[in-house]
Short mmCIF file of C-alpha atoms in Angstrom, two decimals:
data_model
loop_
_atom_site.label_atom_id
_atom_site.label_comp_id
_atom_site.label_asym_id
_atom_site.label_seq_id
_atom_site.Cartn_x
_atom_site.Cartn_y
_atom_site.Cartn_z
CA MET Q 1 -19.61 14.72 8.18
CA PRO Q 2 -22.21 12.19 6.97
CA GLU Q 3 -21.80 8.50 7.62
CA SER Q 4 -19.78 7.41 4.60
CA GLY Q 5 -21.24 3.95 4.60
CA ARG Q 6 -24.53 5.52 3.47
CA THR Q 7 -23.18 7.98 0.95
CA THR Q 8 -22.56 7.39 -2.72
CA THR Q 9 -21.97 9.51 -5.77
CA LYS Q 10 -21.35 8.65 -9.38
CA PRO Q 11 -17.85 8.97 -10.80
CA HIS Q 12 -17.00 12.29 -12.38
CA ILE Q 13 -14.04 13.35 -14.49
CA ALA Q 14 -13.18 16.98 -15.05
CA GLY Q 15 -14.54 18.13 -18.40
CA VAL Q 16 -15.97 14.71 -19.25
CA PRO Q 17 -19.72 13.91 -19.30
CA ALA Q 18 -20.88 11.51 -16.61
CA ALA Q 19 -21.87 8.83 -19.16
CA THR Q 20 -18.44 8.92 -20.76
CA ALA Q 21 -16.82 8.77 -17.34
CA ARG Q 22 -18.76 5.63 -16.47
CA LYS Q 23 -17.69 4.00 -19.76
CA ALA Q 24 -14.09 4.89 -18.95
CA GLY Q 25 -14.40 3.24 -15.54
CA LEU Q 26 -12.74 -0.06 -16.47
CA LEU Q 27 -9.87 1.67 -18.28
CA VAL Q 28 -9.28 4.05 -15.35
CA THR Q 29 -9.34 1.05 -13.00
CA LEU Q 30 -6.65 -0.71 -15.02
CA VAL Q 31 -4.48 2.41 -15.21
CA LEU Q 32 -4.75 3.14 -11.48
CA GLY Q 33 -4.20 -0.55 -10.73
CA GLY Q 34 -1.02 -0.46 -12.79
CA LEU Q 35 0.21 2.59 -10.89
CA THR Q 36 -0.56 0.86 -7.59
CA ALA Q 37 1.17 -2.37 -8.65
CA LEU Q 38 4.36 -0.69 -9.91
CA PRO Q 39 5.96 -0.11 -6.44
CA PRO Q 40 5.63 -3.76 -5.29
CA LEU Q 41 6.91 -4.86 -8.69
CA SER Q 42 9.90 -2.53 -8.27
CA MET Q 43 10.62 -4.00 -4.83
CA ASP Q 44 9.87 -7.70 -5.28
CA MET Q 45 11.01 -8.46 -8.84
CA TYR Q 46 14.50 -7.54 -7.67
CA LEU Q 47 14.56 -9.89 -4.65
CA PRO Q 48 15.76 -13.07 -6.44
CA ALA Q 49 18.68 -11.08 -7.89
CA LEU Q 50 20.16 -9.92 -4.55
CA PRO Q 51 22.79 -12.70 -4.26
CA GLU Q 52 23.96 -12.04 -7.83
CA VAL Q 53 24.13 -8.27 -7.22
CA THR Q 54 26.28 -8.92 -4.14
CA GLU Q 55 28.69 -11.03 -6.19
CA VAL Q 56 28.83 -8.88 -9.33
CA LEU Q 57 29.24 -5.52 -7.57
CA ARG Q 58 31.55 -7.06 -4.94
CA ALA Q 59 29.64 -5.46 -2.11
CA PRO Q 60 28.67 -6.84 1.31
CA ALA Q 61 25.19 -8.26 1.63
CA ALA Q 62 24.29 -5.55 4.15
CA THR Q 63 25.23 -2.87 1.61
CA VAL Q 64 23.16 -4.48 -1.13
CA GLN Q 65 20.21 -4.69 1.29
CA LEU Q 66 20.36 -0.89 1.41
CA THR Q 67 19.15 -0.86 -2.19
CA LEU Q 68 15.82 -2.14 -0.86
CA THR Q 69 15.81 0.27 2.08
CA ALA Q 70 16.58 3.21 -0.21
CA CYS Q 71 13.69 2.38 -2.54
CA LEU Q 72 11.29 1.98 0.38
CA ALA Q 73 12.43 5.25 1.98
CA GLY Q 74 12.03 7.04 -1.35
CA MET Q 75 8.46 5.77 -1.70
CA ALA Q 76 7.62 7.01 1.80
CA LEU Q 77 9.17 10.48 1.47
CA GLY Q 78 8.18 11.03 -2.14
CA GLN Q 79 4.50 10.87 -1.26
CA LEU Q 80 4.86 13.91 1.02
CA VAL Q 81 6.19 15.91 -1.94
CA VAL Q 82 3.99 14.64 -4.76
CA GLY Q 83 0.69 14.70 -2.86
CA PRO Q 84 0.60 18.47 -2.24
CA MET Q 85 1.97 19.09 -5.76
CA SER Q 86 -1.01 17.25 -7.21
CA ASP Q 87 -3.40 19.41 -5.16
CA LYS Q 88 -1.81 22.51 -6.68
CA TRP Q 89 -1.17 21.53 -10.30
CA GLY Q 90 -3.68 18.74 -10.86
CA ARG Q 91 -3.06 15.00 -11.02
CA ARG Q 92 -1.72 14.49 -14.55
CA ARG Q 93 1.34 16.75 -14.62
CA PRO Q 94 2.99 15.57 -11.37
CA LEU Q 95 2.16 11.97 -12.26
CA LEU Q 96 3.69 12.19 -15.73
CA VAL Q 97 6.81 13.93 -14.41
CA GLY Q 98 7.14 11.28 -11.69
CA MET Q 99 6.76 8.46 -14.21
CA ILE Q 100 9.36 9.94 -16.57
CA VAL Q 101 11.85 10.30 -13.70
CA TYR Q 102 11.03 6.73 -12.63
CA VAL Q 103 11.85 5.41 -16.11
CA LEU Q 104 15.15 7.31 -16.26
CA ALA Q 105 16.19 6.29 -12.73
CA THR Q 106 15.35 2.64 -13.39
CA ALA Q 107 17.37 2.67 -16.61
CA VAL Q 108 20.38 4.06 -14.73
CA CYS Q 109 19.95 1.33 -12.08
CA ALA Q 110 20.37 -1.22 -14.87
CA LEU Q 111 23.70 0.39 -15.81
CA ALA Q 112 25.00 1.05 -12.26
CA PRO Q 113 28.68 0.07 -11.96
CA SER Q 114 28.77 0.18 -8.15
CA ALA Q 115 26.58 -0.50 -5.14
CA GLY Q 116 26.74 3.14 -4.06
CA LEU Q 117 25.36 4.40 -7.37
CA LEU Q 118 22.72 1.67 -7.35
CA ILE Q 119 21.60 2.74 -3.86
CA GLY Q 120 21.38 6.37 -4.93
CA PHE Q 121 19.28 5.71 -8.00
CA ARG Q 122 17.09 3.20 -6.16
CA LEU Q 123 16.31 6.07 -3.79
CA LEU Q 124 15.41 8.26 -6.79
CA GLN Q 125 13.38 5.41 -8.27
CA GLY Q 126 11.39 5.18 -5.04
CA LEU Q 127 10.87 8.95 -4.84
CA ALA Q 128 9.53 9.03 -8.41
CA GLY Q 129 7.51 5.82 -8.05
CA ALA Q 130 5.72 7.38 -5.08
CA ALA Q 131 3.82 9.53 -7.59
CA GLY Q 132 1.86 6.51 -8.75
CA ILE Q 133 0.90 5.44 -5.21
CA VAL Q 134 -0.25 8.80 -3.91
CA ILE Q 135 -1.92 10.12 -7.05
CA ALA Q 136 -3.81 6.86 -7.67
CA ARG Q 137 -5.48 7.26 -4.26
CA ALA Q 138 -6.12 10.95 -4.90
CA VAL Q 139 -7.75 10.22 -8.27
CA VAL Q 140 -10.03 7.67 -6.61
CA ARG Q 141 -11.05 10.35 -4.10
CA ASP Q 142 -11.70 12.80 -6.97
CA LEU Q 143 -13.89 10.37 -8.88
CA TYR Q 144 -15.74 8.51 -6.15
CA ASP Q 145 -17.36 9.02 -2.78
CA GLY Q 146 -18.70 6.92 0.08
CA VAL Q 147 -19.30 3.23 -0.60
CA GLU Q 148 -18.21 3.54 -4.24
CA MET Q 149 -14.80 4.73 -3.07
CA ALA Q 150 -14.50 1.80 -0.66
CA ARG Q 151 -15.42 -0.62 -3.46
CA PHE Q 152 -12.81 0.91 -5.73
CA PHE Q 153 -10.11 0.58 -3.07
CA SER Q 154 -11.03 -3.09 -2.70
CA THR Q 155 -10.59 -3.50 -6.46
CA LEU Q 156 -7.18 -1.83 -6.30
CA MET Q 157 -6.28 -4.22 -3.48
CA LEU Q 158 -7.00 -7.11 -5.85
CA ILE Q 159 -4.44 -5.76 -8.32
CA SER Q 160 -1.84 -4.62 -5.78
CA GLY Q 161 -2.27 -7.86 -3.81
CA VAL Q 162 -1.49 -10.03 -6.83
CA ALA Q 163 1.63 -8.00 -7.73
CA PRO Q 164 3.80 -9.14 -4.77
CA ILE Q 165 2.86 -12.75 -5.47
CA ILE Q 166 3.90 -12.80 -9.11
CA ALA Q 167 6.79 -10.29 -8.92
CA PRO Q 168 9.43 -12.70 -7.49
CA LEU Q 169 8.30 -15.36 -9.96
CA ILE Q 170 8.74 -12.92 -12.85
CA GLY Q 171 12.12 -11.87 -11.49
CA GLY Q 172 13.22 -15.50 -11.24
CA GLN Q 173 12.21 -16.19 -14.84
CA ILE Q 174 14.05 -13.08 -16.04
CA LEU Q 175 17.20 -14.33 -14.30
CA ARG Q 176 16.98 -17.59 -16.24
CA ILE Q 177 17.65 -15.75 -19.50
CA THR Q 178 19.69 -12.73 -18.38
CA ASP Q 179 21.47 -11.23 -15.37
CA TRP Q 180 20.22 -8.92 -12.60
CA ARG Q 181 20.45 -5.89 -14.87
CA GLY Q 182 17.74 -7.44 -17.02
CA VAL Q 183 15.27 -7.04 -14.15
CA PHE Q 184 15.76 -3.27 -14.28
CA TYR Q 185 15.51 -3.25 -18.07
CA VAL Q 186 12.13 -4.98 -17.79
CA LEU Q 187 11.02 -2.50 -15.10
CA THR Q 188 12.14 0.34 -17.39
CA GLY Q 189 9.95 -1.06 -20.15
CA VAL Q 190 6.99 -1.48 -17.79
CA GLY Q 191 7.42 2.09 -16.53
CA LEU Q 192 7.65 3.47 -20.06
CA LEU Q 193 4.53 1.59 -21.16
CA LEU Q 194 2.61 2.78 -18.11
CA THR Q 195 3.75 6.36 -18.73
CA LEU Q 196 2.39 6.22 -22.28
CA VAL Q 197 -0.90 4.72 -21.06
CA VAL Q 198 -1.27 7.45 -18.42
CA TRP Q 199 -0.51 10.16 -20.98
CA ARG Q 200 -2.99 8.74 -23.48
CA PHE Q 201 -5.87 7.45 -21.37
CA LEU Q 202 -5.94 8.94 -17.84
CA PRO Q 203 -7.87 12.25 -17.88
CA GLU Q 204 -7.38 15.04 -15.38
CA SER Q 205 -9.64 14.42 -12.38
CA LEU Q 206 -9.06 17.64 -10.42
CA PRO Q 207 -10.62 20.70 -12.10
CA PRO Q 208 -8.79 24.06 -11.76
CA GLU Q 209 -11.39 25.56 -9.43
CA ARG Q 210 -10.66 22.84 -6.83
CA ARG Q 211 -6.87 23.27 -6.86
CA HIS Q 212 -4.75 25.00 -4.25
CA ALA Q 213 -2.86 28.09 -5.36
CA GLY Q 214 -0.33 28.21 -2.51
CA GLY Q 215 3.21 26.88 -2.31
CA VAL Q 216 5.10 24.84 0.26
CA GLY Q 217 3.80 26.91 3.15
CA GLU Q 218 0.17 26.29 2.26
CA ALA Q 219 0.88 22.59 1.69
CA LEU Q 220 2.32 22.33 5.18
CA ARG Q 221 -0.64 24.22 6.63
CA THR Q 222 -3.01 21.88 4.79
CA MET Q 223 -1.26 18.82 6.21
CA ARG Q 224 -1.25 20.36 9.67
CA GLY Q 225 -4.98 20.98 9.33
CA LEU Q 226 -5.56 17.37 8.29
CA LEU Q 227 -3.56 16.08 11.25
CA ALA Q 228 -5.58 18.37 13.53
CA ASP Q 229 -8.71 16.53 12.38
CA ARG Q 230 -9.02 13.93 15.13
CA VAL Q 231 -11.07 11.52 13.00
CA PHE Q 232 -8.73 11.68 9.99
CA THR Q 233 -5.72 11.12 12.25
CA GLY Q 234 -7.48 8.19 13.91
CA TYR Q 235 -8.08 6.44 10.59
CA MET Q 236 -4.54 7.28 9.43
CA LEU Q 237 -2.96 5.78 12.55
CA ALA Q 238 -5.27 2.76 12.61
CA GLY Q 239 -4.41 2.02 8.97
CA GLY Q 240 -0.69 2.59 9.53
CA LEU Q 241 -0.61 0.31 12.56
CA ALA Q 242 -2.53 -2.40 10.68
CA PHE Q 243 0.05 -2.02 7.90
CA ALA Q 244 2.78 -2.50 10.55
CA VAL Q 245 1.19 -5.85 11.48
CA LEU Q 246 1.48 -6.79 7.80
CA PHE Q 247 5.11 -5.58 7.64
CA ALA Q 248 5.97 -7.64 10.73
CA TYR Q 249 4.58 -10.71 8.98
CA ILE Q 250 6.51 -10.03 5.76
CA SER Q 251 9.77 -9.44 7.63
CA ALA Q 252 9.59 -12.43 9.97
CA SER Q 253 7.67 -15.11 8.10
CA PRO Q 254 10.62 -16.44 6.03
CA PHE Q 255 12.51 -17.20 9.25
CA VAL Q 256 9.47 -18.35 11.24
CA VAL Q 257 8.21 -20.75 8.58
CA GLN Q 258 11.56 -22.06 7.32
CA GLU Q 259 14.03 -21.79 10.21
CA ILE Q 260 11.73 -22.49 13.18
CA TYR Q 261 9.18 -24.87 11.67
CA GLY Q 262 11.50 -26.45 9.09
CA ALA Q 263 9.43 -25.79 5.99
CA SER Q 264 11.07 -25.82 2.58
CA PRO Q 265 11.35 -22.65 0.47
CA GLN Q 266 8.67 -24.10 -1.79
CA THR Q 267 6.32 -24.61 1.16
CA PHE Q 268 7.00 -21.08 2.36
CA SER Q 269 6.23 -19.70 -1.11
CA LEU Q 270 2.98 -21.70 -1.19
CA LEU Q 271 1.90 -20.40 2.25
CA PHE Q 272 2.90 -16.83 1.35
CA GLY Q 273 0.86 -17.03 -1.83
CA LEU Q 274 -2.09 -18.58 0.01
CA ASN Q 275 -2.10 -15.76 2.57
CA SER Q 276 -2.00 -13.18 -0.21
CA VAL Q 277 -4.93 -14.90 -1.90
CA GLY Q 278 -6.84 -14.73 1.40
CA LEU Q 279 -6.18 -11.00 1.67
CA VAL Q 280 -7.32 -10.39 -1.90
CA ALA Q 281 -10.39 -12.62 -1.57
CA VAL Q 282 -11.61 -10.95 1.63
CA GLY Q 283 -10.94 -7.56 0.04
CA GLN Q 284 -13.28 -8.52 -2.78
CA ILE Q 285 -15.92 -9.75 -0.30
CA ASN Q 286 -15.58 -6.37 1.40
CA GLY Q 287 -16.04 -4.43 -1.83
CA ARG Q 288 -18.75 -6.51 -3.48
CA LEU Q 289 -20.83 -7.88 -0.60
CA LEU Q 290 -20.33 -5.84 2.58
CA VAL Q 291 -19.81 -2.26 1.40
CA GLY Q 292 -23.18 -0.60 0.89
CA ARG Q 293 -24.96 -3.14 3.08
CA VAL Q 294 -22.97 -2.62 6.29
CA SER Q 295 -21.45 0.68 7.42
CA LEU Q 296 -17.75 1.08 6.67
CA ASP Q 297 -16.98 1.61 10.36
CA LYS Q 298 -18.60 -1.69 11.32
CA VAL Q 299 -16.67 -3.60 8.67
CA LEU Q 300 -13.46 -1.82 9.72
CA GLY Q 301 -14.15 -2.69 13.36
CA TRP Q 302 -14.62 -6.35 12.44
CA GLY Q 303 -11.37 -6.35 10.51
CA LEU Q 304 -9.34 -4.77 13.31
CA GLY Q 305 -10.96 -7.08 15.87
CA ILE Q 306 -10.10 -10.21 13.88
CA ILE Q 307 -6.52 -8.96 13.39
CA LEU Q 308 -6.22 -8.46 17.16
CA LEU Q 309 -7.66 -11.89 18.00
CA ALA Q 310 -5.41 -13.63 15.46
CA SER Q 311 -2.36 -11.78 16.80
CA VAL Q 312 -3.16 -12.79 20.38
CA ALA Q 313 -3.65 -16.41 19.27
CA LEU Q 314 -0.26 -16.36 17.54
CA LEU Q 315 1.39 -14.91 20.66
CA LEU Q 316 -0.15 -17.62 22.85
CA MET Q 317 0.99 -20.31 20.42
CA THR Q 318 4.55 -19.01 20.06
CA THR Q 319 5.01 -18.64 23.83
CA GLY Q 320 4.00 -22.26 24.37
CA VAL Q 321 0.70 -21.70 26.18
CA PHE Q 322 -0.90 -24.41 23.99
CA GLY Q 323 2.18 -26.62 24.04
CA GLU Q 324 4.34 -26.97 20.94
CA PRO Q 325 2.19 -25.82 18.01
CA GLY Q 326 2.93 -27.22 14.60
CA LEU Q 327 3.32 -25.36 11.34
CA VAL Q 328 -0.33 -25.96 10.44
CA ALA Q 329 -1.62 -24.12 13.52
CA VAL Q 330 0.73 -21.16 13.07
CA ALA Q 331 0.02 -21.00 9.35
CA ALA Q 332 -3.72 -20.96 10.07
CA GLY Q 333 -3.29 -18.04 12.48
CA LEU Q 334 -1.26 -16.11 9.91
CA PHE Q 335 -3.86 -16.83 7.22
CA VAL Q 336 -6.69 -15.44 9.36
CA LEU Q 337 -4.61 -12.38 10.28
CA MET Q 338 -3.64 -11.66 6.67
CA SER Q 339 -7.15 -12.22 5.34
CA ALA Q 340 -8.58 -9.71 7.83
CA MET Q 341 -6.34 -7.06 6.26
CA GLY Q 342 -8.81 -7.14 3.36
CA LEU Q 343 -11.42 -5.65 5.70
CA ALA Q 344 -9.17 -3.14 7.46
CA MET Q 345 -6.90 -1.58 4.86
CA PRO Q 346 -9.32 -0.42 2.12
CA ASN Q 347 -11.81 0.92 4.67
CA THR Q 348 -9.29 2.96 6.65
CA GLN Q 349 -8.20 4.61 3.39
CA ALA Q 350 -11.78 5.25 2.27
CA GLN Q 351 -12.88 6.66 5.62
CA ALA Q 352 -9.82 8.89 5.96
CA LEU Q 353 -10.12 10.28 2.43
CA MET Q 354 -13.81 10.98 3.00
CA ARG Q 355 -12.53 13.73 5.31
CA THR Q 356 -10.33 15.33 2.63
CA PRO Q 357 -12.36 16.31 -0.45
CA HIS Q 358 -10.50 19.66 -0.42
CA ALA Q 359 -6.99 18.12 -0.26
CA ALA Q 360 -7.07 14.54 -1.50
CA GLY Q 361 -3.43 14.65 -2.60
CA SER Q 362 -2.13 15.80 0.78
CA GLY Q 363 -4.42 13.36 2.58
CA SER Q 364 -3.25 10.50 0.39
CA ALA Q 365 0.38 11.49 1.01
CA LEU Q 366 -0.09 11.42 4.79
CA LEU Q 367 -1.80 8.03 4.61
CA GLY Q 368 0.93 6.48 2.51
CA THR Q 369 3.90 7.99 4.32
CA SER Q 370 2.59 7.13 7.78
CA SER Q 371 2.00 3.51 6.75
CA PHE Q 372 5.49 3.12 5.32
CA LEU Q 373 7.18 4.81 8.28
CA ILE Q 374 5.24 2.93 10.98
CA GLY Q 375 5.86 -0.33 9.12
CA ALA Q 376 9.56 0.46 8.72
CA VAL Q 377 9.87 1.05 12.47
CA ALA Q 378 8.03 -2.15 13.38
CA SER Q 379 9.80 -4.48 10.92
CA PRO Q 380 13.29 -4.60 12.53
CA LEU Q 381 11.76 -5.38 15.95
CA VAL Q 382 10.62 -8.84 14.82
CA GLY Q 383 14.23 -10.06 14.79
CA ILE Q 384 15.30 -8.51 18.05
CA ALA Q 385 15.60 -11.92 19.78
CA GLY Q 386 17.24 -13.69 16.87
CA GLU Q 387 15.99 -15.93 14.08
CA HIS Q 388 14.97 -18.92 16.21
CA THR Q 389 11.90 -17.62 18.00
CA ALA Q 390 8.61 -16.31 16.64
CA VAL Q 391 7.66 -14.52 19.88
CA PRO Q 392 8.94 -11.06 18.77
CA MET Q 393 6.88 -11.24 15.57
CA ALA Q 394 3.70 -12.11 17.45
CA LEU Q 395 4.40 -9.56 20.19
CA VAL Q 396 4.94 -6.74 17.66
CA GLN Q 397 1.72 -7.74 15.92
CA VAL Q 398 -0.27 -7.74 19.18
CA VAL Q 399 1.08 -4.33 20.23
CA CYS Q 400 0.35 -2.79 16.83
CA ALA Q 401 -3.11 -4.39 16.66
CA VAL Q 402 -4.02 -3.12 20.15
CA ALA Q 403 -2.80 0.36 19.20
CA ALA Q 404 -4.82 0.26 15.94
CA VAL Q 405 -8.01 -0.68 17.79
CA ALA Q 406 -7.34 2.04 20.40
CA CYS Q 407 -6.87 4.70 17.71
CA PHE Q 408 -10.06 3.61 15.98
CA LEU Q 409 -12.13 3.68 19.17
CA LEU Q 410 -10.63 6.70 20.92
CA LEU Q 411 -10.01 9.01 17.96
CA CYS Q 412 -12.56 8.00 15.33
CA ARG Q 413 -15.34 7.30 17.88
CA PRO Q 414 -17.52 5.57 15.27
CA TRP Q 415 -20.52 5.12 17.59
CA ARG Q 416 -20.91 8.90 18.02
CA ARG Q 417 -20.77 9.59 14.29
CA ALA Q 418 -23.18 6.75 13.56
CA ALA Q 419 -25.63 8.27 16.03
CA GLU Q 420 -25.57 11.49 14.02
CA VAL Q 421 -27.00 9.74 10.96
CA PRO Q 422 -30.80 9.34 10.94
CA ALA Q 423 -31.98 5.78 10.59
#
């Protein structure tokens, strides 16, 4: 396998001349960005409505929280199904079917008369919405290679990084003029519009001669073969563990910033947005300045190293080694940690998918599902000691960061593969 930091190819679309494909680049970017942004919109636009849902449906808060868990679980499991399907039937058909089911499930969520039905259709919404996540990554792998693929992932991070920032704000504005059901009506409209755009403007990127003819058995064998690839598995685990660091931050930061350090909700929102801006900005530095000049493995190593150092600093601060740190110090540590995600996350995806030109859908599914599952396991651990200490959050982040670095060094062994490439 050549060093991907030195490899580049021009985008290609099945049945479309290269010049036309390059002209379609911006449009394809916007379509894939929309598909990538839809899942965080589906999760976060709904957050401001949770108290109202609890009251209207007369359900306990814990039950209503399951509507979030169901959607997240659906997104994780759906990728395992849709990814192999897209390797067999191409990208367009599974994506369009998934988007149509997403629209229908979201519309039913808006009409749900009970919490149980809402949970069930949120699960279906997540399963169908997974098509956008997994196929967007697979299309990028079909169209791009090497540094161009890493740049494209950084661009997608710009779009998907902005979505969680604006989604709660959009949801809050919707609730000013309508009730919680209006959030799902808006999501239904967004899904329908995106479905029409995909149908009209996104060409098939996987030609028939590169598709897999087998069924479930072959899909499982393909995934088993990918997992047997030590390097692919190393990047998959490193990316999933870095994602778990991010999940730990998302789960714990409202309590850490507001309950422990006494910040207002407005201050928390400002810091959350600032951290997201840092992640997006560093992702753009990665894509536009570093990729192509520095090998992807070196940039990835820097990102994982900074995440580890920031996590250790947060653990030392929260355990009182430096005395009683203020909000500014903790917020600075979280900003550095979150910003470094812009170096780690796009490059783990690019390096892993470089190993899967024959099965980009299955590879994308394994990447997405592992990240969601590892993150879902790590998230509850941050509250294991209650809401009045930040030590569990920092400890989970350190453990996951150490494990990510270990997977990168022991499984990917970047120095050996770099030595294989002539200077």
